[in-house]
mmCIF file of C-alpha atoms and ligand atoms in Angstrom:
data_model
loop_
_atom_site.group_PDB
_atom_site.id
_atom_site.type_symbol
_atom_site.label_atom_id
_atom_site.label_comp_id
_atom_site.label_asym_id
_atom_site.label_seq_id
_atom_site.Cartn_x
_atom_site.Cartn_y
_atom_site.Cartn_z
ATOM 1 C CA MET A 1 196.812 74.757 36.094
ATOM 2 C CA ILE A 2 197.882 74.911 39.720
ATOM 3 C CA LYS A 3 197.832 71.701 41.766
ATOM 4 C CA ALA A 4 197.499 72.351 45.491
ATOM 5 C CA THR A 5 197.726 69.689 48.154
ATOM 6 C CA THR A 6 197.567 71.916 51.222
ATOM 7 C CA ILE A 7 194.984 74.384 52.505
ATOM 8 C CA GLU A 8 197.644 77.119 52.630
ATOM 9 C CA GLN A 9 198.452 76.624 48.932
ATOM 10 C CA VAL A 10 194.755 76.907 48.037
ATOM 11 C CA ARG A 11 194.299 80.086 50.095
ATOM 12 C CA GLU A 12 197.406 81.658 48.528
ATOM 13 C CA ALA A 13 196.303 80.785 44.978
ATOM 14 C CA ILE A 14 192.757 82.042 45.636
ATOM 15 C CA SER A 15 193.926 85.345 47.067
ATOM 16 C CA GLN A 16 196.128 85.913 44.001
ATOM 17 C CA ALA A 17 193.249 84.973 41.699
ATOM 18 C CA ARG A 18 190.907 87.379 43.545
ATOM 19 C CA GLU A 19 193.426 90.170 43.142
ATOM 20 C CA LYS A 20 193.717 89.522 39.384
ATOM 21 C CA LEU A 21 189.937 89.288 38.960
ATOM 22 C CA ARG A 22 189.527 92.530 40.909
ATOM 23 C CA GLN A 23 191.964 94.302 38.577
ATOM 24 C CA THR A 24 190.035 93.214 35.487
ATOM 25 C CA ASN A 25 186.808 94.355 37.197
ATOM 26 C CA GLN A 26 184.426 92.630 34.763
ATOM 27 C CA GLN A 27 180.672 92.827 35.217
ATOM 28 C CA ASP A 28 179.829 89.681 33.238
ATOM 29 C CA GLY A 29 180.550 87.035 35.886
ATOM 30 C CA SER A 30 184.149 86.628 34.831
ATOM 31 C CA ASN A 31 185.185 88.090 38.194
ATOM 32 C CA LEU A 32 183.612 85.091 39.957
ATOM 33 C CA ILE A 33 185.385 82.081 41.418
ATOM 34 C CA GLY A 34 183.576 78.850 40.555
ATOM 35 C CA PHE A 35 184.033 75.597 42.450
ATOM 36 C CA VAL A 36 183.296 71.970 41.561
ATOM 37 C CA PRO A 37 183.800 69.621 44.524
ATOM 38 C CA THR A 38 184.371 65.993 43.424
ATOM 39 C CA MET A 39 185.641 62.668 44.673
ATOM 40 C CA GLY A 40 187.604 62.186 41.442
ATOM 41 C CA ALA A 41 187.134 59.364 38.908
ATOM 42 C CA LEU A 42 185.890 62.188 36.737
ATOM 43 C CA HIS A 43 183.433 61.453 33.933
ATOM 44 C CA ALA A 44 181.339 63.476 31.480
ATOM 45 C CA GLY A 45 178.958 64.450 34.312
ATOM 46 C CA HIS A 46 181.788 66.134 36.220
ATOM 47 C CA PHE A 47 183.155 67.710 33.053
ATOM 48 C CA SER A 48 179.774 69.256 32.286
ATOM 49 C CA LEU A 49 179.862 70.910 35.754
ATOM 50 C CA ILE A 50 183.410 72.099 35.089
ATOM 51 C CA ASP A 51 182.469 73.398 31.631
ATOM 52 C CA THR A 52 179.512 75.313 33.102
ATOM 53 C CA ALA A 53 181.785 76.806 35.771
ATOM 54 C CA ARG A 54 184.298 77.670 33.043
ATOM 55 C CA ARG A 55 181.626 79.510 31.030
ATOM 56 C CA GLU A 56 180.257 81.394 34.039
ATOM 57 C CA CYS A 57 183.361 82.202 36.097
ATOM 58 C CA GLY A 58 186.759 83.821 35.712
ATOM 59 C CA PHE A 59 188.598 81.261 37.870
ATOM 60 C CA VAL A 60 187.621 77.597 38.247
ATOM 61 C CA VAL A 61 188.576 75.366 41.164
ATOM 62 C CA VAL A 62 188.045 71.589 41.351
ATOM 63 C CA SER A 63 188.638 69.526 44.480
ATOM 64 C CA ILE A 64 189.400 65.827 44.281
ATOM 65 C CA PHE A 65 188.972 64.132 47.641
ATOM 66 C CA VAL A 66 187.492 60.724 48.427
ATOM 67 C CA ASN A 67 185.879 61.765 51.672
ATOM 68 C CA PRO A 68 186.019 58.919 54.205
ATOM 69 C CA THR A 69 183.362 60.373 56.511
ATOM 70 C CA GLN A 70 180.559 60.009 53.968
ATOM 71 C CA PHE A 71 181.059 56.259 53.511
ATOM 72 C CA GLY A 72 179.408 53.734 55.798
ATOM 73 C CA PRO A 73 181.476 50.931 57.368
ATOM 74 C CA ASN A 74 180.463 48.385 54.703
ATOM 75 C CA GLU A 75 180.607 50.749 51.755
ATOM 76 C CA ASP A 76 183.173 51.178 48.994
ATOM 77 C CA TYR A 77 185.610 53.727 50.475
ATOM 78 C CA GLU A 78 188.660 51.480 49.989
ATOM 79 C CA ARG A 79 187.861 50.404 46.460
ATOM 80 C CA TYR A 80 186.508 53.774 45.242
ATOM 81 C CA PRO A 81 188.419 54.474 41.969
ATOM 82 C CA ARG A 82 191.287 56.977 42.292
ATOM 83 C CA PRO A 83 192.710 57.566 38.774
ATOM 84 C CA LEU A 84 194.442 60.788 39.846
ATOM 85 C CA GLU A 85 196.735 61.336 36.831
ATOM 86 C CA GLN A 86 193.834 60.857 34.437
ATOM 87 C CA ASP A 87 191.655 63.229 36.510
ATOM 88 C CA LEU A 88 194.342 65.907 36.519
ATOM 89 C CA ALA A 89 194.748 65.609 32.737
ATOM 90 C CA GLY A 90 190.963 65.907 32.366
ATOM 91 C CA CYS A 91 190.881 69.034 34.524
ATOM 92 C CA GLU A 92 193.722 70.556 32.566
ATOM 93 C CA SER A 93 192.023 69.897 29.240
ATOM 94 C CA HIS A 94 188.764 71.447 30.495
ATOM 95 C CA GLY A 95 190.527 74.668 31.493
ATOM 96 C CA VAL A 96 190.492 74.275 35.287
ATOM 97 C CA ASP A 97 192.700 76.877 37.007
ATOM 98 C CA LEU A 98 193.277 75.190 40.364
ATOM 99 C CA VAL A 99 192.908 71.588 41.506
ATOM 100 C CA PHE A 100 192.889 70.897 45.228
ATOM 101 C CA VAL A 101 193.911 67.352 46.133
ATOM 102 C CA PRO A 102 194.141 67.210 49.917
ATOM 103 C CA THR A 103 195.147 64.217 52.006
ATOM 104 C CA VAL A 104 192.826 62.777 54.634
ATOM 105 C CA GLU A 105 195.204 64.221 57.273
ATOM 106 C CA GLN A 106 194.831 67.725 55.792
ATOM 107 C CA MET A 107 191.062 67.544 55.950
ATOM 108 C CA TYR A 108 190.732 65.601 59.199
ATOM 109 C CA PRO A 109 193.804 66.241 61.378
ATOM 110 C CA ALA A 110 194.131 64.488 64.725
ATOM 111 C CA GLY A 111 191.613 65.922 67.152
ATOM 112 C CA PHE A 112 189.056 66.835 64.491
ATOM 113 C CA SER A 113 185.679 66.838 66.319
ATOM 114 C CA THR A 114 183.118 68.840 64.344
ATOM 115 C CA THR A 115 180.170 67.513 62.365
ATOM 116 C CA VAL A 116 177.801 69.583 60.265
ATOM 117 C CA ARG A 117 174.373 67.962 60.461
ATOM 118 C CA VAL A 118 171.330 69.085 58.505
ATOM 119 C CA SER A 119 168.053 67.632 59.738
ATOM 120 C CA GLY A 120 164.756 67.167 57.858
ATOM 121 C CA VAL A 121 165.808 66.823 54.222
ATOM 122 C CA THR A 122 168.522 64.311 55.187
ATOM 123 C CA GLU A 123 166.171 61.861 56.843
ATOM 124 C CA MET A 124 164.482 60.099 53.930
ATOM 125 C CA MET A 125 165.739 58.205 50.862
ATOM 126 C CA GLU A 126 169.578 58.210 50.921
ATOM 127 C CA GLY A 127 169.568 59.270 54.571
ATOM 128 C CA GLN A 128 167.466 56.272 55.489
ATOM 129 C CA PHE A 129 169.647 53.755 53.675
ATOM 130 C CA ARG A 130 173.043 55.387 54.306
ATOM 131 C CA PRO A 131 172.973 56.548 57.932
ATOM 132 C CA GLY A 132 175.519 59.292 58.589
ATOM 133 C CA HIS A 133 176.209 59.798 54.873
ATOM 134 C CA PHE A 134 174.937 63.378 54.742
ATOM 135 C CA ASP A 135 176.778 64.319 57.940
ATOM 136 C CA GLY A 136 179.979 63.378 56.106
ATOM 137 C CA VAL A 137 178.926 65.214 52.937
ATOM 138 C CA CYS A 138 177.890 68.387 54.785
ATOM 139 C CA THR A 139 180.992 68.435 56.958
ATOM 140 C CA VAL A 140 183.398 68.071 54.054
ATOM 141 C CA VAL A 141 181.483 70.453 51.771
ATOM 142 C CA ALA A 142 181.310 73.099 54.511
ATOM 143 C CA LYS A 143 185.065 72.713 55.013
ATOM 144 C CA LEU A 144 185.770 72.892 51.276
ATOM 145 C CA PHE A 145 183.574 75.978 50.927
ATOM 146 C CA SER A 146 185.473 77.587 53.779
ATOM 147 C CA ILE A 147 188.889 76.659 52.340
ATOM 148 C CA VAL A 148 188.182 77.692 48.741
ATOM 149 C CA GLY A 149 185.952 80.711 49.410
ATOM 150 C CA ALA A 150 184.350 80.472 45.973
ATOM 151 C CA ASP A 151 181.351 82.526 44.834
ATOM 152 C CA VAL A 152 179.480 79.725 43.088
ATOM 153 C CA ALA A 153 179.533 75.929 43.512
ATOM 154 C CA TYR A 154 178.254 73.413 40.962
ATOM 155 C CA PHE A 155 176.527 70.111 41.763
ATOM 156 C CA GLY A 156 174.869 67.475 39.591
ATOM 157 C CA ALA A 157 171.127 66.789 39.665
ATOM 158 C CA LYS A 158 171.832 63.051 39.722
ATOM 159 C CA ASP A 159 172.503 63.425 43.453
ATOM 160 C CA TYR A 160 169.287 65.354 43.822
ATOM 161 C CA GLN A 161 168.922 64.946 47.580
ATOM 162 C CA GLN A 162 172.555 65.958 48.112
ATOM 163 C CA ALA A 163 171.920 69.210 46.224
ATOM 164 C CA VAL A 164 168.829 69.961 48.336
ATOM 165 C CA VAL A 165 170.752 69.207 51.545
ATOM 166 C CA ILE A 166 173.653 71.442 50.535
ATOM 167 C CA LYS A 167 171.319 74.300 49.611
ATOM 168 C CA ARG A 168 169.681 73.933 53.043
ATOM 169 C CA MET A 169 173.074 73.999 54.764
ATOM 170 C CA VAL A 170 174.185 77.068 52.796
ATOM 171 C CA ALA A 171 170.963 78.913 53.663
ATOM 172 C CA ASP A 172 170.991 77.898 57.336
ATOM 173 C CA LEU A 173 174.659 78.771 57.885
ATOM 174 C CA ASN A 174 174.507 81.931 55.729
ATOM 175 C CA LEU A 175 177.433 80.685 53.696
ATOM 176 C CA PRO A 176 178.335 83.298 51.064
ATOM 177 C CA ILE A 177 178.133 80.956 48.090
ATOM 178 C CA ARG A 178 175.534 80.320 45.383
ATOM 179 C CA ILE A 179 174.629 76.725 44.530
ATOM 180 C CA VAL A 180 174.007 75.817 40.898
ATOM 181 C CA VAL A 181 172.490 72.417 40.095
ATOM 182 C CA CYS A 182 173.268 71.132 36.595
ATOM 183 C CA PRO A 183 171.369 68.468 34.627
ATOM 184 C CA THR A 184 172.251 64.782 34.922
ATOM 185 C CA VAL A 185 174.508 63.581 32.121
ATOM 186 C CA ARG A 186 173.592 60.159 30.757
ATOM 187 C CA GLU A 187 175.200 57.406 28.712
ATOM 188 C CA LYS A 188 173.675 56.887 25.247
ATOM 189 C CA ASP A 189 171.295 54.258 26.644
ATOM 190 C CA GLY A 190 170.121 56.553 29.456
ATOM 191 C CA LEU A 191 172.165 55.262 32.406
ATOM 192 C CA ALA A 192 173.119 58.238 34.585
ATOM 193 C CA MET A 193 176.884 58.814 34.594
ATOM 194 C CA SER A 194 178.457 57.767 37.884
ATOM 195 C CA SER A 195 181.952 56.840 39.006
ATOM 196 C CA ARG A 196 180.385 53.678 40.437
ATOM 197 C CA ASN A 197 179.161 52.452 37.025
ATOM 198 C CA THR A 198 182.633 50.988 36.470
ATOM 199 C CA TYR A 199 181.929 48.439 39.223
ATOM 200 C CA LEU A 200 179.071 46.858 37.234
ATOM 201 C CA ASN A 201 179.647 43.551 35.435
ATOM 202 C CA LYS A 202 178.157 43.201 31.963
ATOM 203 C CA HIS A 203 174.910 41.592 33.166
ATOM 204 C CA GLU A 204 174.356 44.312 35.789
ATOM 205 C CA ARG A 205 175.284 47.007 33.287
ATOM 206 C CA ALA A 206 172.704 45.682 30.841
ATOM 207 C CA GLN A 207 170.014 45.743 33.557
ATOM 208 C CA ALA A 208 171.068 49.137 34.946
ATOM 209 C CA VAL A 209 169.491 50.856 31.957
ATOM 210 C CA SER A 210 166.086 49.970 33.417
ATOM 211 C CA LEU A 211 166.537 52.563 36.208
ATOM 212 C CA TYR A 212 166.118 55.426 33.776
ATOM 213 C CA GLU A 213 163.537 53.488 31.763
ATOM 214 C CA SER A 214 161.439 53.121 34.910
ATOM 215 C CA LEU A 215 161.764 56.850 35.623
ATOM 216 C CA GLN A 216 160.705 57.642 32.071
ATOM 217 C CA LEU A 217 157.740 55.336 32.571
ATOM 218 C CA ALA A 218 156.874 57.298 35.739
ATOM 219 C CA GLU A 219 157.050 60.552 33.803
ATOM 220 C CA GLN A 220 154.857 59.162 31.039
ATOM 221 C CA LEU A 221 152.238 57.932 33.534
ATOM 222 C CA ILE A 222 152.163 61.325 35.252
ATOM 223 C CA ARG A 223 151.893 63.165 31.929
ATOM 224 C CA ASN A 224 149.073 60.824 30.914
ATOM 225 C CA GLY A 225 147.152 61.912 33.993
ATOM 226 C CA GLN A 226 148.079 59.475 36.761
ATOM 227 C CA ARG A 227 148.114 61.561 39.955
ATOM 228 C CA ASN A 228 148.301 58.824 42.540
ATOM 229 C CA ALA A 229 151.924 58.541 43.723
ATOM 230 C CA LYS A 230 151.392 54.980 45.017
ATOM 231 C CA GLU A 231 150.406 53.869 41.500
ATOM 232 C CA ILE A 232 153.553 55.489 40.086
ATOM 233 C CA ILE A 233 155.727 53.779 42.679
ATOM 234 C CA ARG A 234 154.023 50.445 41.984
ATOM 235 C CA ALA A 235 154.644 50.789 38.219
ATOM 236 C CA VAL A 236 158.317 51.742 38.720
ATOM 237 C CA ARG A 237 158.868 48.827 41.099
ATOM 238 C CA ARG A 238 157.172 46.429 38.679
ATOM 239 C CA HIS A 239 159.376 47.639 35.809
ATOM 240 C CA LEU A 240 162.529 47.250 37.901
ATOM 241 C CA ALA A 241 161.540 43.813 39.201
ATOM 242 C CA GLU A 242 160.994 42.647 35.638
ATOM 243 C CA HIS A 243 164.005 44.296 33.969
ATOM 244 C CA ALA A 244 166.611 44.463 36.737
ATOM 245 C CA PRO A 245 166.219 41.167 38.621
ATOM 246 C CA LEU A 246 169.878 41.309 39.751
ATOM 247 C CA GLY A 247 169.120 44.551 41.635
ATOM 248 C CA LYS A 248 167.448 44.960 45.002
ATOM 249 C CA ILE A 249 165.359 48.109 45.305
ATOM 250 C CA ASP A 250 166.295 50.265 48.306
ATOM 251 C CA TYR A 251 163.535 52.789 47.609
ATOM 252 C CA VAL A 252 161.310 54.331 44.996
ATOM 253 C CA ALA A 253 159.861 57.654 46.148
ATOM 254 C CA VAL A 254 157.706 60.440 44.767
ATOM 255 C CA VAL A 255 158.625 63.571 46.699
ATOM 256 C CA ASP A 256 158.206 67.322 46.829
ATOM 257 C CA PRO A 257 161.265 68.860 45.075
ATOM 258 C CA GLU A 258 162.079 71.173 47.985
ATOM 259 C CA SER A 259 160.979 69.517 51.228
ATOM 260 C CA LEU A 260 161.595 65.988 49.878
ATOM 261 C CA GLN A 261 158.478 64.917 51.763
ATOM 262 C CA PRO A 262 156.538 62.096 50.096
ATOM 263 C CA VAL A 263 153.671 63.240 47.919
ATOM 264 C CA ASP A 264 150.378 61.272 47.866
ATOM 265 C CA GLU A 265 148.531 63.123 45.161
ATOM 266 C CA ILE A 266 150.621 64.715 42.430
ATOM 267 C CA LYS A 267 149.501 68.302 41.941
ATOM 268 C CA ASP A 268 152.390 70.034 40.205
ATOM 269 C CA ASP A 269 156.125 69.566 40.476
ATOM 270 C CA VAL A 270 157.534 66.263 41.854
ATOM 271 C CA VAL A 271 160.761 64.321 41.879
ATOM 272 C CA VAL A 272 160.643 60.583 41.359
ATOM 273 C CA ALA A 273 163.801 59.134 42.936
ATOM 274 C CA LEU A 274 165.101 55.614 43.329
ATOM 275 C CA ALA A 275 168.045 53.562 44.515
ATOM 276 C CA VAL A 276 168.852 50.032 43.371
ATOM 277 C CA ARG A 277 171.495 47.838 44.894
ATOM 278 C CA PHE A 278 173.199 45.508 42.407
ATOM 279 C CA PRO A 279 175.686 42.967 43.809
ATOM 280 C CA SER A 280 178.594 45.126 42.529
ATOM 281 C CA ALA A 281 177.257 48.670 42.898
ATOM 282 C CA ARG A 282 174.428 50.681 44.382
ATOM 283 C CA LEU A 283 172.968 53.110 41.834
ATOM 284 C CA ILE A 284 170.671 56.099 42.291
ATOM 285 C CA ASP A 285 168.750 58.163 39.788
ATOM 286 C CA ASN A 286 165.828 60.572 39.656
ATOM 287 C CA ILE A 287 163.616 62.546 37.334
ATOM 288 C CA ARG A 288 161.780 65.794 37.938
ATOM 289 C CA VAL A 289 158.317 66.053 36.471
ATOM 290 C CA ASP A 290 156.338 69.277 36.422
ATOM 291 C CA VAL A 291 152.768 68.587 35.314
ATOM 292 C CA LYS A 292 152.334 72.289 34.539
ATOM 293 C CA SER A 293 155.066 72.313 31.903
HETATM 294 O O1 LIG B 1 179.020 64.292 45.077
HETATM 295 C C1 LIG B 1 180.186 64.025 45.451
HETATM 296 O O2 LIG B 1 181.062 63.630 44.675
HETATM 297 C C2 LIG B 1 180.527 64.180 46.921
HETATM 298 O O3 LIG B 1 179.444 63.826 47.730
HETATM 299 C C3 LIG B 1 181.063 65.566 47.288
HETATM 300 C C4 LIG B 1 180.003 66.627 47.063
HETATM 301 C C5 LIG B 1 182.282 65.884 46.434
HETATM 302 C C6 LIG B 1 181.470 65.603 48.752
HETATM 303 O O4 LIG B 1 182.469 64.678 49.029
#
């Protein structure tokens, strides 16, 4: 496994990998370069993205970069976990070919003045509660796509809105990369895997399970015929208020899976998404429910 810390090293390694893949000239996807952008503190969710990339591509790149521009002033940039040695060992054991670990100065040198801003799908939910967050995400992801030049990039469905925003950016900027969204990986009790789960104390951790429970309740209500989104939201909020009293709800939303616009009457496919702020960590989760399936 190659560890690159500079953009030049990545470009050199990628051009050599392309040359090798070209020589083997496979038709089964093994000539593709797959990319998993991360902020490190890798867990089973990340490893499932890496494993999917490994199965589908001939060369797998992971970036580890805690991107300062996507954190708000009072968020957890400083304390975000950075277990680099452990992450590198994890990448190695999952067959990653190249890990890119840039410094903040590499990514944002003095004079850096460009922001990639997607409108519309960034404005609700996370965008409403974390102003500027998606500008930071889009800017760094656009840069990483440009540096790595991969064919396919893998994102987790847990950050559902992020995946929609990135797909929009890729389409709007005609970036030559395909976005694959992989299922959320959960702990045994249903809590969605997240690097931020480690912040939770044992009382918060015990209550955090109610996020997924409330989403399962939403799914059950929809499958039992409830079509009024307000009723779903009310039931989810009630469940959270009862079972996660340490958490403050930022939002519970029932939205169209593509436009992310709120849905009033559920007709087919919706995403139920929520964010809950515990004293030690803010958690998000979502579930997609297709009444036709
Ligand atoms: O999902 C994340 O970990 C980050 O938002 C990403 C996509 C790596 C950009 O910093």
